[in-house]
PDB file of C-alpha atoms in Angstrom:
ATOM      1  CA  UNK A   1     140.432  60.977  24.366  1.00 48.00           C
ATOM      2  CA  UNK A   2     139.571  63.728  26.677  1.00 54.00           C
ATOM      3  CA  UNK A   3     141.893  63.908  29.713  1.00 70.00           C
ATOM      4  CA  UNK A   4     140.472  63.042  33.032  1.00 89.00           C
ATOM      5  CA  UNK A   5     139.012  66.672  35.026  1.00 95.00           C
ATOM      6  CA  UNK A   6     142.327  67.055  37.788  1.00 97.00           C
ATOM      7  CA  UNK A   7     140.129  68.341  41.316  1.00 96.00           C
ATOM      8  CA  UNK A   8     141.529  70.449  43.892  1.00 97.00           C
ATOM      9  CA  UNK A   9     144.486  69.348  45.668  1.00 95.00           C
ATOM     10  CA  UNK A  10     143.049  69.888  49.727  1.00 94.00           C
ATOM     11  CA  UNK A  11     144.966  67.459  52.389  1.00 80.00           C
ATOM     12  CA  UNK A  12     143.104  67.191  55.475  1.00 80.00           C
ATOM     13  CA  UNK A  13     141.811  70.077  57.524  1.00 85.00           C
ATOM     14  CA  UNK A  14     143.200  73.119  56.965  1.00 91.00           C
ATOM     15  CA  UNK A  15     145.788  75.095  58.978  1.00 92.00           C
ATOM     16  CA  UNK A  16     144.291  78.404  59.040  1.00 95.00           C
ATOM     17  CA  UNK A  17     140.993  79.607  59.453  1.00 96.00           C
ATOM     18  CA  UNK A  18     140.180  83.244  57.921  1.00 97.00           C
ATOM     19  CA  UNK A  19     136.969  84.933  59.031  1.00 97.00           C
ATOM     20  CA  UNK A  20     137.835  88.277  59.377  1.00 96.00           C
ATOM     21  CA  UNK A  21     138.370  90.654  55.963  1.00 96.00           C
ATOM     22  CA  UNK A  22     141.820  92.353  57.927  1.00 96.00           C
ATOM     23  CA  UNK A  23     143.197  88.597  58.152  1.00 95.00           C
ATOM     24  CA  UNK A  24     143.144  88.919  54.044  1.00 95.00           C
ATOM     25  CA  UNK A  25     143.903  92.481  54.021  1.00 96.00           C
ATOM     26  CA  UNK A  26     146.924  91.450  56.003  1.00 96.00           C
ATOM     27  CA  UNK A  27     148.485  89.201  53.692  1.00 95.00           C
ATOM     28  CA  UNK A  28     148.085  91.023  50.402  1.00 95.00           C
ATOM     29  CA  UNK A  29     149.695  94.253  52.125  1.00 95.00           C
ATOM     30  CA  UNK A  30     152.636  91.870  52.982  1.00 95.00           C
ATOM     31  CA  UNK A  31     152.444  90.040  49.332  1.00 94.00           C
ATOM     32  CA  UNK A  32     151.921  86.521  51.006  1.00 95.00           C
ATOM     33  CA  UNK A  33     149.725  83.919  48.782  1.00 97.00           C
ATOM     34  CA  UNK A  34     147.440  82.457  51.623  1.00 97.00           C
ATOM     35  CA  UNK A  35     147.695  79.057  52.124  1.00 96.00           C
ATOM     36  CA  UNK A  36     145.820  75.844  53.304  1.00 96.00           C
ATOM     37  CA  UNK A  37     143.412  78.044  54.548  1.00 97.00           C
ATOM     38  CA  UNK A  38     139.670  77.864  55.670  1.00 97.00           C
ATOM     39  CA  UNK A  39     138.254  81.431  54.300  1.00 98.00           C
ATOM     40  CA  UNK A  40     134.276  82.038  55.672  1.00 97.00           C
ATOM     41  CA  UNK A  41     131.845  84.215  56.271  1.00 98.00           C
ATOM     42  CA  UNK A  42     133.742  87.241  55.239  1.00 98.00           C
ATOM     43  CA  UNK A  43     131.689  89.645  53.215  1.00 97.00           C
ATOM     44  CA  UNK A  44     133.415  92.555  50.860  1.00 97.00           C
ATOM     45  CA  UNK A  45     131.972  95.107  48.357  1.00 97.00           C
ATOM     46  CA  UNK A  46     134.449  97.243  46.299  1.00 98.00           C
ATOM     47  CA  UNK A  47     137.670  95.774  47.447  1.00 97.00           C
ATOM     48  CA  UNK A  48     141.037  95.980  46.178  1.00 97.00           C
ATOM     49  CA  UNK A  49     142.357  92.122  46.188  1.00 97.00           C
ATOM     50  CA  UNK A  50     144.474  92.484  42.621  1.00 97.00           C
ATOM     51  CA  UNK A  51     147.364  89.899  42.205  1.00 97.00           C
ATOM     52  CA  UNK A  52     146.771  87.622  45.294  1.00 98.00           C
ATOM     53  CA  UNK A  53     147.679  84.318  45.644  1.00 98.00           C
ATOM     54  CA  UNK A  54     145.972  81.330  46.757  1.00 98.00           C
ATOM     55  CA  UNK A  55     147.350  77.877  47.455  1.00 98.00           C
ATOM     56  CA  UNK A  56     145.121  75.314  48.841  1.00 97.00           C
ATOM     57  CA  UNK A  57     142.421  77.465  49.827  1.00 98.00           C
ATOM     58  CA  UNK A  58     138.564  76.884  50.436  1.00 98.00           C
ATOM     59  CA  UNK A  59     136.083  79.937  50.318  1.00 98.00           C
ATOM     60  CA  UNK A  60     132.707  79.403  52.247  1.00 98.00           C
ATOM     61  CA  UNK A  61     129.824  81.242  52.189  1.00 98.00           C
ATOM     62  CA  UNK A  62     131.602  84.381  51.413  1.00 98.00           C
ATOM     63  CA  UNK A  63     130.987  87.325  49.056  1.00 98.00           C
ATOM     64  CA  UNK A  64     133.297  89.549  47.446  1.00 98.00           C
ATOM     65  CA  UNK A  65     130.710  91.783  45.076  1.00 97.00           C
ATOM     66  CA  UNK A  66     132.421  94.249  42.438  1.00 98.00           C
ATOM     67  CA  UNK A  67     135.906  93.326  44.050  1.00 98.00           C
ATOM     68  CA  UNK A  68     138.923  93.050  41.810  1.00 98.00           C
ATOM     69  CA  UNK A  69     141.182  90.008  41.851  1.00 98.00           C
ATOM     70  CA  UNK A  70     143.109  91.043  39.107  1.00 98.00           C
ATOM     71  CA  UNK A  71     146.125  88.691  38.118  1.00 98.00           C
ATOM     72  CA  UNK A  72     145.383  86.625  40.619  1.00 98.00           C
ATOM     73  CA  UNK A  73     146.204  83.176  41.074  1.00 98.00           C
ATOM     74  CA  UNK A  74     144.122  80.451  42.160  1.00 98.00           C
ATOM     75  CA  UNK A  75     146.156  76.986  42.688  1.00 98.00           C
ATOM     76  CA  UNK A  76     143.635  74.127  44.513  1.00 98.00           C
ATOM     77  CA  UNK A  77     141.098  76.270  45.501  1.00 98.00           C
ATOM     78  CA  UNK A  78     137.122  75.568  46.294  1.00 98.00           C
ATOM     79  CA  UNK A  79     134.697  78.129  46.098  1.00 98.00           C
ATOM     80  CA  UNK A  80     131.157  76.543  48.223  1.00 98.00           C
ATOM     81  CA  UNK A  81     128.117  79.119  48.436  1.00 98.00           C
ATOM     82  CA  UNK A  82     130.285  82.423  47.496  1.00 98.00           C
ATOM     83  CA  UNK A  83     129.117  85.076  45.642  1.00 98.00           C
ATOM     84  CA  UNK A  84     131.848  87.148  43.466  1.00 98.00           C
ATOM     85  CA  UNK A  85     128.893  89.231  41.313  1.00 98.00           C
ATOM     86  CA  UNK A  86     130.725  91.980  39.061  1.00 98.00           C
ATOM     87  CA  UNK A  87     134.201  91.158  40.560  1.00 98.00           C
ATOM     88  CA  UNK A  88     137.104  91.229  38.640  1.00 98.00           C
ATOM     89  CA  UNK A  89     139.374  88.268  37.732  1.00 98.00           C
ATOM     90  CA  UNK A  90     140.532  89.733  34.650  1.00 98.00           C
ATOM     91  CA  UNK A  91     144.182  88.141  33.514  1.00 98.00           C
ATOM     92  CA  UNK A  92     143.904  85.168  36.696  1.00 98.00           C
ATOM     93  CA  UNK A  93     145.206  81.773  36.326  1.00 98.00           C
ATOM     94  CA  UNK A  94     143.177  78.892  37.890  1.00 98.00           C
ATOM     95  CA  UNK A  95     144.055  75.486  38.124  1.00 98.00           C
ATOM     96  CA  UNK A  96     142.479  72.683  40.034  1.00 98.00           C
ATOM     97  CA  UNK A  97     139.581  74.673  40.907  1.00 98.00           C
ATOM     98  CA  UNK A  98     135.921  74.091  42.034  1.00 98.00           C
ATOM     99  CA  UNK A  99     132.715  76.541  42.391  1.00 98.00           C
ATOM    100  CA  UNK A 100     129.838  75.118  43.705  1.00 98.00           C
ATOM    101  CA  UNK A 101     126.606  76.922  44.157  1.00 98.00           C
ATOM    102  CA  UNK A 102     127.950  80.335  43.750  1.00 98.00           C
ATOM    103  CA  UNK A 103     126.631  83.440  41.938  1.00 98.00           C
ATOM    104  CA  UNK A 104     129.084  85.501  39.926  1.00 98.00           C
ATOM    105  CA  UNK A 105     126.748  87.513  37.722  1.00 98.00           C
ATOM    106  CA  UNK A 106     128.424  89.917  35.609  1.00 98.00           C
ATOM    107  CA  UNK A 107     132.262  89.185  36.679  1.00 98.00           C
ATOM    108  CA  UNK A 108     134.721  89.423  34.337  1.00 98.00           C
ATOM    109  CA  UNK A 109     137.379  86.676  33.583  1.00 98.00           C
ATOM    110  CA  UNK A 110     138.761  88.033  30.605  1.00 98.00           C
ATOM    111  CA  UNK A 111     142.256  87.212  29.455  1.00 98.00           C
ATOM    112  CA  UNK A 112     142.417  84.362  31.939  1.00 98.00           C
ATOM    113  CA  UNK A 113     143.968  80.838  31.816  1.00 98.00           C
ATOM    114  CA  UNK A 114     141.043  78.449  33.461  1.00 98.00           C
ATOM    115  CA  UNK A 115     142.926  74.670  33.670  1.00 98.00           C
ATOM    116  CA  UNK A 116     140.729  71.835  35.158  1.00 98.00           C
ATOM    117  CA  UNK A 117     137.727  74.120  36.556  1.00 98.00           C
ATOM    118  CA  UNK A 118     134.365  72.598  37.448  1.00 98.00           C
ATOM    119  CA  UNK A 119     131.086  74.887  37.861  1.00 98.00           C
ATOM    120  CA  UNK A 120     127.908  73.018  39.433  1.00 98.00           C
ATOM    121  CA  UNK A 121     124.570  75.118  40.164  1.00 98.00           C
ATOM    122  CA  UNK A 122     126.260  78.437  39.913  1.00 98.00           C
ATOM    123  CA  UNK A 123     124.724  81.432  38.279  1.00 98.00           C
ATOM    124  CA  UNK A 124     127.413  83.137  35.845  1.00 98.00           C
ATOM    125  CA  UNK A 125     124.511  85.246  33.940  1.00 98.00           C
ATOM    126  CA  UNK A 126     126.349  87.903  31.500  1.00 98.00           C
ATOM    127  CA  UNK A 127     130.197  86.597  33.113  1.00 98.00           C
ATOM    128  CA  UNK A 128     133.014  87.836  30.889  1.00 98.00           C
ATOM    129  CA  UNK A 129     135.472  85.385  29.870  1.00 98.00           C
ATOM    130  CA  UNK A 130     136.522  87.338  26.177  1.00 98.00           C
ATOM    131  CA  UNK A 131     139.877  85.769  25.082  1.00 98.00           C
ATOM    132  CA  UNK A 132     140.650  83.468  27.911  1.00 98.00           C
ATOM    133  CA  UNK A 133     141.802  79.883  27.474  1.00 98.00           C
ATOM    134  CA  UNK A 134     139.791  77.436  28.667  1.00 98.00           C
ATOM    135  CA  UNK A 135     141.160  73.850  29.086  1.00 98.00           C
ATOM    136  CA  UNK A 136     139.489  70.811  31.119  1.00 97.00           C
ATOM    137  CA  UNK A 137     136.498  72.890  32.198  1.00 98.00           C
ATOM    138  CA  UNK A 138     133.164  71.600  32.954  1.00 98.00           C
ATOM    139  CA  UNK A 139     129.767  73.433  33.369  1.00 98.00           C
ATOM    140  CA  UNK A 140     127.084  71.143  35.119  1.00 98.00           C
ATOM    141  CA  UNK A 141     123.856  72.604  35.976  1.00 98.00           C
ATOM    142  CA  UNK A 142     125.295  76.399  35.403  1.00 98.00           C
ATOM    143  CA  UNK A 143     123.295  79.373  34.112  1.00 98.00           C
ATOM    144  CA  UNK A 144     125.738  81.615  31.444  1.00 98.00           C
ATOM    145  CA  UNK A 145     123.033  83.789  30.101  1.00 98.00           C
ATOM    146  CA  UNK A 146     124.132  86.715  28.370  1.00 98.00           C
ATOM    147  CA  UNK A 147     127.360  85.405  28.789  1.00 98.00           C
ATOM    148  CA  UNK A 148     130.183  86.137  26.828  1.00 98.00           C
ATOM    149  CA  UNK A 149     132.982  83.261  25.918  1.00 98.00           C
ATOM    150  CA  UNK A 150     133.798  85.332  22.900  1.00 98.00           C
ATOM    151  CA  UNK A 151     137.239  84.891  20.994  1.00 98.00           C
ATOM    152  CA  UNK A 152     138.417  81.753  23.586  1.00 98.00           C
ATOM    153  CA  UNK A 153     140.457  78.922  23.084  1.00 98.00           C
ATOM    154  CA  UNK A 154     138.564  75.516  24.251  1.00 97.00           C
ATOM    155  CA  UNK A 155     140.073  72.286  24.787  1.00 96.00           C
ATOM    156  CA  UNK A 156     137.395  69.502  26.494  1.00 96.00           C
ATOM    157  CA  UNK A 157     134.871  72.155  28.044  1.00 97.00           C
ATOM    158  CA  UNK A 158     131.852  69.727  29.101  1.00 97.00           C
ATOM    159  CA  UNK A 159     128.188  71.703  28.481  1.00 98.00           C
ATOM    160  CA  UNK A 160     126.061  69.253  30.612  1.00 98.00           C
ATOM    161  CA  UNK A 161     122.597  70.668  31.487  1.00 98.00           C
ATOM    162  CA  UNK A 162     123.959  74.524  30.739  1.00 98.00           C
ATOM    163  CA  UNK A 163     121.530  77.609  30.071  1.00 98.00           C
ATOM    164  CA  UNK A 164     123.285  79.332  27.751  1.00 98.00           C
ATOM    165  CA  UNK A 165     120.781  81.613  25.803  1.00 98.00           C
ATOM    166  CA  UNK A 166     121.906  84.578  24.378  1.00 98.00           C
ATOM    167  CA  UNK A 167     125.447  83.404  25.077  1.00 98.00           C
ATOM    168  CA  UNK A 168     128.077  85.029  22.855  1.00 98.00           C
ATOM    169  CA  UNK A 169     130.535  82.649  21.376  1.00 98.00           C
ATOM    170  CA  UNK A 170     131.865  85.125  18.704  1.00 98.00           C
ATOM    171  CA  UNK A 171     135.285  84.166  17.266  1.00 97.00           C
ATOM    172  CA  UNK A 172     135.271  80.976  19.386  1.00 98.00           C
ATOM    173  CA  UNK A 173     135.662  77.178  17.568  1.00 97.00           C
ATOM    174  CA  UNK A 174     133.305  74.616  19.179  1.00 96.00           C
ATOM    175  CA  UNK A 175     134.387  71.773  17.309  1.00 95.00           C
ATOM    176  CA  UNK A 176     133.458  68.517  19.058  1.00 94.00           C
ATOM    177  CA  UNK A 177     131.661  70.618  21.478  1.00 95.00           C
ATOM    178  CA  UNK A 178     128.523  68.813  23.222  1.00 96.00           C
ATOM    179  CA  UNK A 179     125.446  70.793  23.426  1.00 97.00           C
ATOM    180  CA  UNK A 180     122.337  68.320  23.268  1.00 97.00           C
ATOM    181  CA  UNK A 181     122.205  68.671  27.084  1.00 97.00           C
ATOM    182  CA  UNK A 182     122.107  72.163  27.244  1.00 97.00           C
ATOM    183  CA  UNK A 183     119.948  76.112  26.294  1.00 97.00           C
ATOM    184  CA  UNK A 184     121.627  77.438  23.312  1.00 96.00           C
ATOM    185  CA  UNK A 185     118.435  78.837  22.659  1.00 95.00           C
ATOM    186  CA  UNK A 186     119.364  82.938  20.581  1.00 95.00           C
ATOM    187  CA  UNK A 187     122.856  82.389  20.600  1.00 96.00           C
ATOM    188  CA  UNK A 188     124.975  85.125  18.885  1.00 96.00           C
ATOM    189  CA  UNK A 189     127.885  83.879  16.387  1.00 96.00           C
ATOM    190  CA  UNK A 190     129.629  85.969  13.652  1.00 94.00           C
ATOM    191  CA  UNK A 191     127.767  86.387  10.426  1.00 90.00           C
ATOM    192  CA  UNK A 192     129.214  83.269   8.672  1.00 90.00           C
ATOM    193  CA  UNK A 193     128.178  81.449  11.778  1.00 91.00           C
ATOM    194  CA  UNK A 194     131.845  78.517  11.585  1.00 93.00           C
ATOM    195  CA  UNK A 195     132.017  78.925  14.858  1.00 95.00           C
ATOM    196  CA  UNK A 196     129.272  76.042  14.956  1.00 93.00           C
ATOM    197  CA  UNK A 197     131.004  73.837  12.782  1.00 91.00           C
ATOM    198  CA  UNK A 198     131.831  70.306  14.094  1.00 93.00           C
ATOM    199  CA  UNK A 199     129.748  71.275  17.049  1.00 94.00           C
ATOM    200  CA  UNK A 200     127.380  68.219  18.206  1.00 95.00           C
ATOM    201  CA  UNK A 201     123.232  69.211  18.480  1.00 94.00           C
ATOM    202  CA  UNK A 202     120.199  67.694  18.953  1.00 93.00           C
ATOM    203  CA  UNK A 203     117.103  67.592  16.087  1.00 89.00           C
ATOM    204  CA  UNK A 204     115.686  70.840  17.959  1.00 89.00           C
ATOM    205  CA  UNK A 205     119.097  72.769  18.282  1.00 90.00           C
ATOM    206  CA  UNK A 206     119.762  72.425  14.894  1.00 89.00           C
ATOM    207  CA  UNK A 207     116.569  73.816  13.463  1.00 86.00           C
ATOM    208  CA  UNK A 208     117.042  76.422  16.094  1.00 83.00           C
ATOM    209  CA  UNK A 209     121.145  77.281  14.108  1.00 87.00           C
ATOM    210  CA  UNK A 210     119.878  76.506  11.015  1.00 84.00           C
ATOM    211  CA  UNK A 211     118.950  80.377  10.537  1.00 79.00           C
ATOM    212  CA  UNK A 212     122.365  81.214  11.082  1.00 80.00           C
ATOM    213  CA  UNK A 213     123.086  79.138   7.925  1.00 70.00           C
ATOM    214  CA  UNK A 214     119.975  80.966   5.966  1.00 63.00           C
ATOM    215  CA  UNK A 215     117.966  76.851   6.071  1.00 54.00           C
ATOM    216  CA  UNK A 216     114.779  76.953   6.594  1.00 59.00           C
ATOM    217  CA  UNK A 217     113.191  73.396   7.974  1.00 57.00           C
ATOM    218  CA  UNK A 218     109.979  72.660   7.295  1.00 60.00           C
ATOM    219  CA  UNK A 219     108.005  70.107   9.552  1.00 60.00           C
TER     220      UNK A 219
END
C-alpha cells in the first residue's frame, strides 16, 4: 500500500516577509537557513544561492533563472507561480514540498533526494533529475518533455495527466508505475527496453512500447 503524500508543514502566517534579494543575500553570507518566511516578488538571474537552507518557507511569484541552489535543503517549503528555469539544485534534499504553477525548464536536480514532493501545472520541459531518489512524489498536470529521470530510484511516484514525450527513463525501474493517464508518447529506454517491465499502460501505450520489444501489432 502506497504511503499517504506528507504536505508541507506551514503553521499560520508567517513571521518574516522577504521581498528584497539583499534580505536572502543576507542570510546565506551569515549561513542562516531562513525560516517561516514569506519570500515574493524577488526576481534573480545568475545567482549564487549554493547550500541554503529553508525551513518552513513559501516562495511567491518569484524567479530565480540559471541560479544555483546547490546542496540545498528544502524542509516544508511551497513554491506558488515561481520560475527556477536552468537553475541548479543539483545534490538538494526536499521533503514536504509543493510547486504549483511554476516553470523550471531545463533545471537540473541531479543527485537529489526528493521525499513527499507534489508538482501541479508546472512546466519541467528537459529538467534533470539523473540519479536522484525519488520517493512519495506526484506529478499532476506537469509537462517533463525532454526530460531526463535517467538512472533514479522510484518508490510511489504518481504520473496523473503527465506529458512526458521524449522523456528519458534510461536505467530507471518503473515497476508498478501508472502511466494510462499520461504522454509517454517517443520515450527513450535502453536497448533491451526492462525498464518498462511491470509498468501499467493503456491498449494505445502499449502498441506505442511494443517497438521497443521488436512486436509489431496489427489492427
Amino acid at each position: 500500500m502506497a504511503q499517504k503524500l506528507l504536505a508541507p508543514i506551514l503553521n499560520g502566517e508567517m513571521e518574516w516577509v522577504y521581498e528584497e534579494a539583499d534580505q536572502l543575500f543576507l542570510q546565506k553570507e551569515e549561513e542562516e537557513a531562513v525560516r517561516h518566511t514569506l519570500i515574493k516578488n524577488i526576481h534573480m538571474t545568475g545567482e549564487e544561492l549554493s547550500h541554503m537552507r529553508f525551513y518552513s518557507v513559501i516562495f511567491e511569484n518569484c524567479s530565480f533563472q540559471d541560479c544555483s541552489f546547490l546542496r540545498g535543503e528544502f524542509n516544508d517549503v511551497v513554491f506558488r507561480s515561481c520560475d527556477v528555469s536552468n537553475s541548479v539544485f543539483t545534490d538538494s534534499y526536499f521533503n514536504r514540498t509543493e510547486l504549483s504553477h511554476c516553470k523550471g525548464m531545463g533545471a537540473i536536480f541531479g543527485g537529489s533526494t526528493i521525499l513527499h514532493m507534489k508538482v501541479t501545472n508546472c512546466n519541467l520541459d528537459y529538467a534533470n533529475f539523473d540519479s536522484s531518489k525519488l520517493e512519495h512524489v506526484h506529478f499532476l498536470e506537469s509537462q517533463l518533455r525532454g526530460s531526463f529521470l535517467t538512472q533514479c530510484h522510484f518508490k510511489d511516484v504518481i504520473w496523473n495527466g503527465a506529458d512526458l514525450e521524449r522523456a528519458s527513463f534510461f536505467k530507471t525501474l518503473l515497476r508498478g508505475t501508472d502511466f494510462t493517464t499520461s504522454n509517454i508518447k517517443g520515450l527513450i529506454l535502453s536497448d533491451d527496453a526492462k525498464e518498462i517491465s511491470g509498468a501499467v499502460v493503456d491498449l494505445y501505450q502499449a502498441a506505442e512500447l511494443s517497438r521497443y520489444l521488436g512486436v509489431t501489432i496489427k489492427s
